[in-house]
Amino acid sequence: MPSAMPAPAPARFPYAAMAVLATIAFTAITTELLPSGLLPQISSGLNVSEPVAGYLAAAYAAVIVVTVVPAARLLAGIPRHALLVGLVVTFAASNAWVGLAPDFTTAMIARMVGGLAHGLLWTTMAPFVTRVVPADKVGKALAIVFSGNSLGLAIGAPLGTALGGFLGWRAAFLVLAGFGLVLAVLAFFLLPRVRRISDAVRPSMRRAVAQPGVKAVATAWPLLVLAHFALFTYIAPFVREAGLPDYAISLSLTVLGASGLLGIWVAGLTVDSHPRRSLIITTAAIAASMFLLPLASGNLPLALALMTVWGAGLGAIGIYNQAAILRAGGEYQEAANGLTVLTIQLGITVGALYGSGALVAGGPLLVPIAAALPVVAALAITLGGKRHAYPPGPREQVWLEPRPVAEHVRTPLRD
């Protein structure tokens, strides 16, 4: 029986397709975060308290954790092009359903549908990228696609919140739904159709976990996400306790989002050539910035500089780890990628709880230090995963190999 071989990737780089995928990522992140900025309006409109309205965000993440692995296995036979277009349509339907929901129960069901689509999207998108771009340009493609995440955080969620403030929360969801329908049309025409390999292996979580390096990446990456959300969730109490002006709260969110784009750009330049060294430096920089943040009390420029390092590092580590899990997963890369989607969602949930515990136990100034500890743990895993999880790239091999000794030709002495 022939072995499962990936379809040959085209020689030309598909910029239009990568732009569409980045926009899909932007839409997914905006969809996930939109309720957080509109909780007062949603609670009033659906006649529930704000904590109850917050379940619209919590249920979204919970559905991803519960459904991402079985749903990815169930839909493994669907062509990737059709699945991606269908997921964008599902996002649009979910947002329209929320915008038209007559009661909280209906809105909750609609959000759960969106959460199902979200988990499947991140399970599908990165392996799809590896099939449609040249092998030596995968890092560049992932950087373009992941820029949608940072844009959703820096622009999408604030813009949606502002739109909800002007036109009402229902209008914000309906506009996002309309945008999703337009995006689905673009995806249908611009995303390449990848022929399914007849003898390709079915996604197997058990076999994916058994691949050398998968467990390390699926642990280290969520630890970094956990650290980010432990601090990000409680950035407002930290800013106030540090004696910084109130406008620094919104300014810090903007800095984190914008610097994330910078980190993605740098990662796109280095992930194919120096993945290990770049990830180690980036992870160490994130840990250092978090450890030093409490020293920025009353010093806004220093605080923003450290947040820039933190935000840029967060953008970059997503690219490095995404490339690492695809490489470590081998022929089971879709299942391995699905595993990281699950563990990252757990990292987000645990991160908020961990940050809350640090806030209660030690106060706001302790939160950055507590957040730095999981980063140090992730750094240790990265350093230990040299062979399978985080091996050196092609340009990094040069300095590891001994250089040939030049032979010196003796010139006979003349009388």
mmCIF file of N, CA and C in Angstrom, residues 146-227:
data_model
loop_
_atom_site.group_PDB
_atom_site.id
_atom_site.type_symbol
_atom_site.label_atom_id
_atom_site.label_comp_id
_atom_site.label_asym_id
_atom_site.label_seq_id
_atom_site.Cartn_x
_atom_site.Cartn_y
_atom_site.Cartn_z
ATOM 1 N N PHE A 146 -1.295 34.416 11.014
ATOM 2 C CA PHE A 146 -1.415 34.747 12.432
ATOM 3 C C PHE A 146 -1.497 36.258 12.677
ATOM 4 N N SER A 147 -1.145 37.061 11.678
ATOM 5 C CA SER A 147 -1.330 38.503 11.855
ATOM 6 C C SER A 147 -2.799 38.837 12.073
ATOM 7 N N GLY A 148 -3.686 37.988 11.549
ATOM 8 C CA GLY A 148 -5.119 38.202 11.775
ATOM 9 C C GLY A 148 -5.487 38.132 13.233
ATOM 10 N N ASN A 149 -4.781 37.287 14.005
ATOM 11 C CA ASN A 149 -5.037 37.210 15.448
ATOM 12 C C ASN A 149 -4.770 38.535 16.132
ATOM 13 N N SER A 150 -3.574 39.093 15.869
ATOM 14 C CA SER A 150 -3.214 40.352 16.515
ATOM 15 C C SER A 150 -4.099 41.496 16.050
ATOM 16 N N LEU A 151 -4.471 41.492 14.773
ATOM 17 C CA LEU A 151 -5.363 42.538 14.277
ATOM 18 C C LEU A 151 -6.747 42.415 14.913
ATOM 19 N N GLY A 152 -7.195 41.176 15.141
ATOM 20 C CA GLY A 152 -8.479 40.993 15.814
ATOM 21 C C GLY A 152 -8.445 41.530 17.232
ATOM 22 N N LEU A 153 -7.303 41.320 17.915
ATOM 23 C CA LEU A 153 -7.145 41.821 19.283
ATOM 24 C C LEU A 153 -7.002 43.333 19.309
ATOM 25 N N ALA A 154 -6.163 43.877 18.405
ATOM 26 C CA ALA A 154 -5.841 45.302 18.448
ATOM 27 C C ALA A 154 -6.904 46.169 17.781
ATOM 28 N N ILE A 155 -7.583 45.648 16.761
ATOM 29 C CA ILE A 155 -8.512 46.470 15.977
ATOM 30 C C ILE A 155 -9.929 45.913 16.007
ATOM 31 N N GLY A 156 -10.056 44.598 15.748
ATOM 32 C CA GLY A 156 -11.385 44.017 15.594
ATOM 33 C C GLY A 156 -12.268 44.158 16.815
ATOM 34 N N ALA A 157 -11.767 43.709 17.967
ATOM 35 C CA ALA A 157 -12.576 43.771 19.191
ATOM 36 C C ALA A 157 -12.895 45.215 19.604
ATOM 37 N N PRO A 158 -11.912 46.139 19.620
ATOM 38 C CA PRO A 158 -12.249 47.534 19.966
ATOM 39 C C PRO A 158 -13.218 48.169 18.976
ATOM 40 N N LEU A 159 -13.040 47.883 17.663
ATOM 41 C CA LEU A 159 -13.938 48.449 16.656
ATOM 42 C C LEU A 159 -15.354 47.915 16.826
ATOM 43 N N GLY A 160 -15.460 46.603 17.105
ATOM 44 C CA GLY A 160 -16.777 46.026 17.333
ATOM 45 C C GLY A 160 -17.442 46.599 18.574
ATOM 46 N N THR A 161 -16.637 46.820 19.615
ATOM 47 C CA THR A 161 -17.179 47.422 20.835
ATOM 48 C C THR A 161 -17.670 48.841 20.581
ATOM 49 N N ALA A 162 -16.876 49.618 19.823
ATOM 50 C CA ALA A 162 -17.283 50.987 19.483
ATOM 51 C C ALA A 162 -18.549 50.981 18.643
ATOM 52 N N LEU A 163 -18.634 50.055 17.687
ATOM 53 C CA LEU A 163 -19.834 49.966 16.848
ATOM 54 C C LEU A 163 -21.048 49.617 17.691
ATOM 55 N N GLY A 164 -20.858 48.707 18.655
ATOM 56 C CA GLY A 164 -21.958 48.353 19.547
ATOM 57 C C GLY A 164 -22.407 49.529 20.393
ATOM 58 N N GLY A 165 -21.438 50.393 20.769
ATOM 59 C CA GLY A 165 -21.785 51.574 21.544
ATOM 60 C C GLY A 165 -22.608 52.569 20.742
ATOM 61 N N PHE A 166 -22.331 52.693 19.445
ATOM 62 C CA PHE A 166 -23.048 53.647 18.599
ATOM 63 C C PHE A 166 -24.390 53.107 18.106
ATOM 64 N N LEU A 167 -24.400 51.859 17.646
ATOM 65 C CA LEU A 167 -25.587 51.315 16.983
ATOM 66 C C LEU A 167 -26.317 50.252 17.797
ATOM 67 N N GLY A 168 -25.729 49.846 18.921
ATOM 68 C CA GLY A 168 -26.329 48.792 19.727
ATOM 69 C C GLY A 168 -25.597 47.477 19.547
ATOM 70 N N TRP A 169 -25.630 46.631 20.582
ATOM 71 C CA TRP A 169 -24.858 45.397 20.545
ATOM 72 C C TRP A 169 -25.344 44.442 19.465
ATOM 73 N N ARG A 170 -26.644 44.446 19.179
ATOM 74 C CA ARG A 170 -27.163 43.556 18.141
ATOM 75 C C ARG A 170 -26.603 43.937 16.774
ATOM 76 N N ALA A 171 -26.502 45.225 16.526
ATOM 77 C CA ALA A 171 -25.962 45.681 15.244
ATOM 78 C C ALA A 171 -24.511 45.250 15.069
ATOM 79 N N ALA A 172 -23.747 45.266 16.154
ATOM 80 C CA ALA A 172 -22.343 44.853 16.066
ATOM 81 C C ALA A 172 -22.233 43.400 15.612
ATOM 82 N N PHE A 173 -23.053 42.523 16.174
ATOM 83 C CA PHE A 173 -23.020 41.116 15.771
ATOM 84 C C PHE A 173 -23.529 40.928 14.345
ATOM 85 N N LEU A 174 -24.545 41.683 13.958
ATOM 86 C CA LEU A 174 -25.094 41.540 12.610
ATOM 87 C C LEU A 174 -24.113 42.048 11.553
ATOM 88 N N VAL A 175 -23.408 43.135 11.849
ATOM 89 C CA VAL A 175 -22.377 43.623 10.915
ATOM 90 C C VAL A 175 -21.270 42.590 10.761
ATOM 91 N N LEU A 176 -20.861 41.987 11.871
ATOM 92 C CA LEU A 176 -19.826 40.958 11.815
ATOM 93 C C LEU A 176 -20.318 39.747 11.024
ATOM 94 N N ALA A 177 -21.613 39.438 11.138
ATOM 95 C CA ALA A 177 -22.183 38.333 10.355
ATOM 96 C C ALA A 177 -22.147 38.648 8.865
ATOM 97 N N GLY A 178 -22.520 39.877 8.496
ATOM 98 C CA GLY A 178 -22.472 40.271 7.089
ATOM 99 C C GLY A 178 -21.057 40.228 6.539
ATOM 100 N N PHE A 179 -20.111 40.687 7.330
ATOM 101 C CA PHE A 179 -18.705 40.624 6.932
ATOM 102 C C PHE A 179 -18.282 39.176 6.699
ATOM 103 N N GLY A 180 -18.772 38.269 7.550
ATOM 104 C CA GLY A 180 -18.445 36.860 7.405
ATOM 105 C C GLY A 180 -18.979 36.267 6.113
ATOM 106 N N LEU A 181 -20.173 36.676 5.700
ATOM 107 C CA LEU A 181 -20.725 36.164 4.449
ATOM 108 C C LEU A 181 -19.894 36.612 3.250
ATOM 109 N N VAL A 182 -19.479 37.891 3.253
ATOM 110 C CA VAL A 182 -18.607 38.385 2.177
ATOM 111 C C VAL A 182 -17.293 37.609 2.169
ATOM 112 N N LEU A 183 -16.768 37.355 3.351
ATOM 113 C CA LEU A 183 -15.511 36.630 3.473
ATOM 114 C C LEU A 183 -15.656 35.194 2.973
ATOM 115 N N ALA A 184 -16.812 34.575 3.213
ATOM 116 C CA ALA A 184 -17.044 33.212 2.733
ATOM 117 C C ALA A 184 -17.000 33.151 1.208
ATOM 118 N N VAL A 185 -17.547 34.165 0.554
ATOM 119 C CA VAL A 185 -17.503 34.218 -0.914
ATOM 120 C C VAL A 185 -16.057 34.334 -1.392
ATOM 121 N N LEU A 186 -15.288 35.215 -0.754
ATOM 122 C CA LEU A 186 -13.877 35.370 -1.121
ATOM 123 C C LEU A 186 -13.110 34.071 -0.894
ATOM 124 N N ALA A 187 -13.393 33.413 0.218
ATOM 125 C CA ALA A 187 -12.709 32.157 0.515
ATOM 126 C C ALA A 187 -13.035 31.093 -0.531
ATOM 127 N N PHE A 188 -14.277 31.058 -0.973
ATOM 128 C CA PHE A 188 -14.687 30.067 -1.976
ATOM 129 C C PHE A 188 -13.887 30.222 -3.268
ATOM 130 N N PHE A 189 -13.661 31.468 -3.683
ATOM 131 C CA PHE A 189 -12.990 31.708 -4.959
ATOM 132 C C PHE A 189 -11.467 31.785 -4.847
ATOM 133 N N LEU A 190 -10.938 32.221 -3.705
ATOM 134 C CA LEU A 190 -9.505 32.501 -3.612
ATOM 135 C C LEU A 190 -8.699 31.417 -2.905
ATOM 136 N N LEU A 191 -9.336 30.605 -2.071
ATOM 137 C CA LEU A 191 -8.587 29.528 -1.422
ATOM 138 C C LEU A 191 -8.408 28.372 -2.402
ATOM 139 N N PRO A 192 -7.191 27.862 -2.522
ATOM 140 C CA PRO A 192 -6.970 26.753 -3.457
ATOM 141 C C PRO A 192 -7.666 25.482 -2.991
ATOM 142 N N ARG A 193 -8.071 24.686 -3.942
ATOM 143 C CA ARG A 193 -8.687 23.395 -3.643
ATOM 144 C C ARG A 193 -7.595 22.345 -3.572
ATOM 145 N N VAL A 194 -7.475 21.728 -2.422
ATOM 146 C CA VAL A 194 -6.435 20.731 -2.200
ATOM 147 C C VAL A 194 -7.048 19.356 -2.355
ATOM 148 N N ARG A 195 -6.511 18.574 -3.271
ATOM 149 C CA ARG A 195 -7.008 17.222 -3.501
ATOM 150 C C ARG A 195 -6.695 16.353 -2.294
ATOM 151 N N ARG A 196 -7.709 15.648 -1.819
ATOM 152 C CA ARG A 196 -7.492 14.760 -0.677
ATOM 153 C C ARG A 196 -6.699 13.547 -1.116
ATOM 154 N N ILE A 197 -5.713 13.156 -0.309
ATOM 155 C CA ILE A 197 -4.892 11.993 -0.602
ATOM 156 C C ILE A 197 -5.672 10.739 -0.207
ATOM 157 N N SER A 198 -5.853 9.841 -1.159
ATOM 158 C CA SER A 198 -6.730 8.692 -0.932
ATOM 159 C C SER A 198 -6.253 7.798 0.211
ATOM 160 N N ASP A 199 -4.930 7.657 0.369
ATOM 161 C CA ASP A 199 -4.417 6.775 1.417
ATOM 162 C C ASP A 199 -3.860 7.533 2.608
ATOM 163 N N ALA A 200 -4.273 8.803 2.763
ATOM 164 C CA ALA A 200 -3.781 9.596 3.892
ATOM 165 C C ALA A 200 -4.286 9.012 5.206
ATOM 166 N N VAL A 201 -3.466 9.121 6.235
ATOM 167 C CA VAL A 201 -3.846 8.571 7.534
ATOM 168 C C VAL A 201 -4.968 9.401 8.145
ATOM 169 N N ARG A 202 -5.836 8.715 8.885
ATOM 170 C CA ARG A 202 -6.902 9.412 9.588
ATOM 171 C C ARG A 202 -6.336 10.053 10.853
ATOM 172 N N PRO A 203 -6.904 11.196 11.266
ATOM 173 C CA PRO A 203 -6.411 11.824 12.488
ATOM 174 C C PRO A 203 -6.515 10.862 13.671
ATOM 175 N N SER A 204 -5.431 10.705 14.407
ATOM 176 C CA SER A 204 -5.409 9.825 15.575
ATOM 177 C C SER A 204 -4.699 10.565 16.699
ATOM 178 N N MET A 205 -5.453 10.955 17.710
ATOM 179 C CA MET A 205 -4.862 11.685 18.818
ATOM 180 C C MET A 205 -3.843 10.817 19.552
ATOM 181 N N ARG A 206 -4.144 9.534 19.696
ATOM 182 C CA ARG A 206 -3.216 8.647 20.402
ATOM 183 C C ARG A 206 -1.879 8.570 19.675
ATOM 184 N N ARG A 207 -1.925 8.410 18.362
ATOM 185 C CA ARG A 207 -0.679 8.313 17.603
ATOM 186 C C ARG A 207 0.023 9.662 17.505
ATOM 187 N N ALA A 208 -0.763 10.738 17.473
ATOM 188 C CA ALA A 208 -0.146 12.071 17.437
ATOM 189 C C ALA A 208 0.638 12.330 18.719
ATOM 190 N N VAL A 209 0.046 11.984 19.861
ATOM 191 C CA VAL A 209 0.720 12.187 21.141
ATOM 192 C C VAL A 209 1.977 11.330 21.235
ATOM 193 N N ALA A 210 1.958 10.180 20.562
ATOM 194 C CA ALA A 210 3.114 9.291 20.604
ATOM 195 C C ALA A 210 4.284 9.788 19.770
ATOM 196 N N GLN A 211 4.051 10.776 18.901
ATOM 197 C CA GLN A 211 5.139 11.296 18.080
ATOM 198 C C GLN A 211 6.138 12.049 18.963
ATOM 199 N N PRO A 212 7.448 11.804 18.776
ATOM 200 C CA PRO A 212 8.445 12.499 19.601
ATOM 201 C C PRO A 212 8.331 14.017 19.446
ATOM 202 N N GLY A 213 8.264 14.694 20.548
ATOM 203 C CA GLY A 213 8.220 16.149 20.532
ATOM 204 C C GLY A 213 6.846 16.749 20.675
ATOM 205 N N VAL A 214 5.796 15.996 20.364
ATOM 206 C CA VAL A 214 4.441 16.561 20.407
ATOM 207 C C VAL A 214 4.048 16.948 21.827
ATOM 208 N N LYS A 215 4.314 16.066 22.788
ATOM 209 C CA LYS A 215 3.922 16.369 24.172
ATOM 210 C C LYS A 215 4.636 17.615 24.689
ATOM 211 N N ALA A 216 5.890 17.785 24.310
ATOM 212 C CA ALA A 216 6.647 18.950 24.783
ATOM 213 C C ALA A 216 6.051 20.243 24.235
ATOM 214 N N VAL A 217 5.775 20.275 22.931
ATOM 215 C CA VAL A 217 5.210 21.493 22.338
ATOM 216 C C VAL A 217 3.807 21.754 22.879
ATOM 217 N N ALA A 218 3.015 20.693 23.023
ATOM 218 C CA ALA A 218 1.638 20.835 23.513
ATOM 219 C C ALA A 218 1.593 21.206 24.985
ATOM 220 N N THR A 219 2.732 21.199 25.665
ATOM 221 C CA THR A 219 2.807 21.656 27.056
ATOM 222 C C THR A 219 3.418 23.052 27.150
ATOM 223 N N ALA A 220 4.531 23.264 26.435
ATOM 224 C CA ALA A 220 5.228 24.549 26.529
ATOM 225 C C ALA A 220 4.400 25.695 25.955
ATOM 226 N N TRP A 221 3.773 25.484 24.816
ATOM 227 C CA TRP A 221 2.985 26.551 24.181
ATOM 228 C C TRP A 221 1.834 26.993 25.085
ATOM 229 N N PRO A 222 1.009 26.079 25.609
ATOM 230 C CA PRO A 222 -0.055 26.515 26.515
ATOM 231 C C PRO A 222 0.452 27.203 27.779
ATOM 232 N N LEU A 223 1.633 26.811 28.272
ATOM 233 C CA LEU A 223 2.190 27.505 29.437
ATOM 234 C C LEU A 223 2.437 28.980 29.120
ATOM 235 N N LEU A 224 2.915 29.271 27.916
ATOM 236 C CA LEU A 224 3.129 30.663 27.514
ATOM 237 C C LEU A 224 1.800 31.408 27.393
ATOM 238 N N VAL A 225 0.792 30.747 26.848
ATOM 239 C CA VAL A 225 -0.540 31.361 26.744
ATOM 240 C C VAL A 225 -1.128 31.575 28.133
ATOM 241 N N LEU A 226 -0.959 30.584 29.010
ATOM 242 C CA LEU A 226 -1.423 30.707 30.396
ATOM 243 C C LEU A 226 -0.816 31.939 31.058
ATOM 244 N N ALA A 227 0.490 32.124 30.883
ATOM 245 C CA ALA A 227 1.172 33.270 31.484
ATOM 246 C C ALA A 227 0.622 34.584 30.938
#
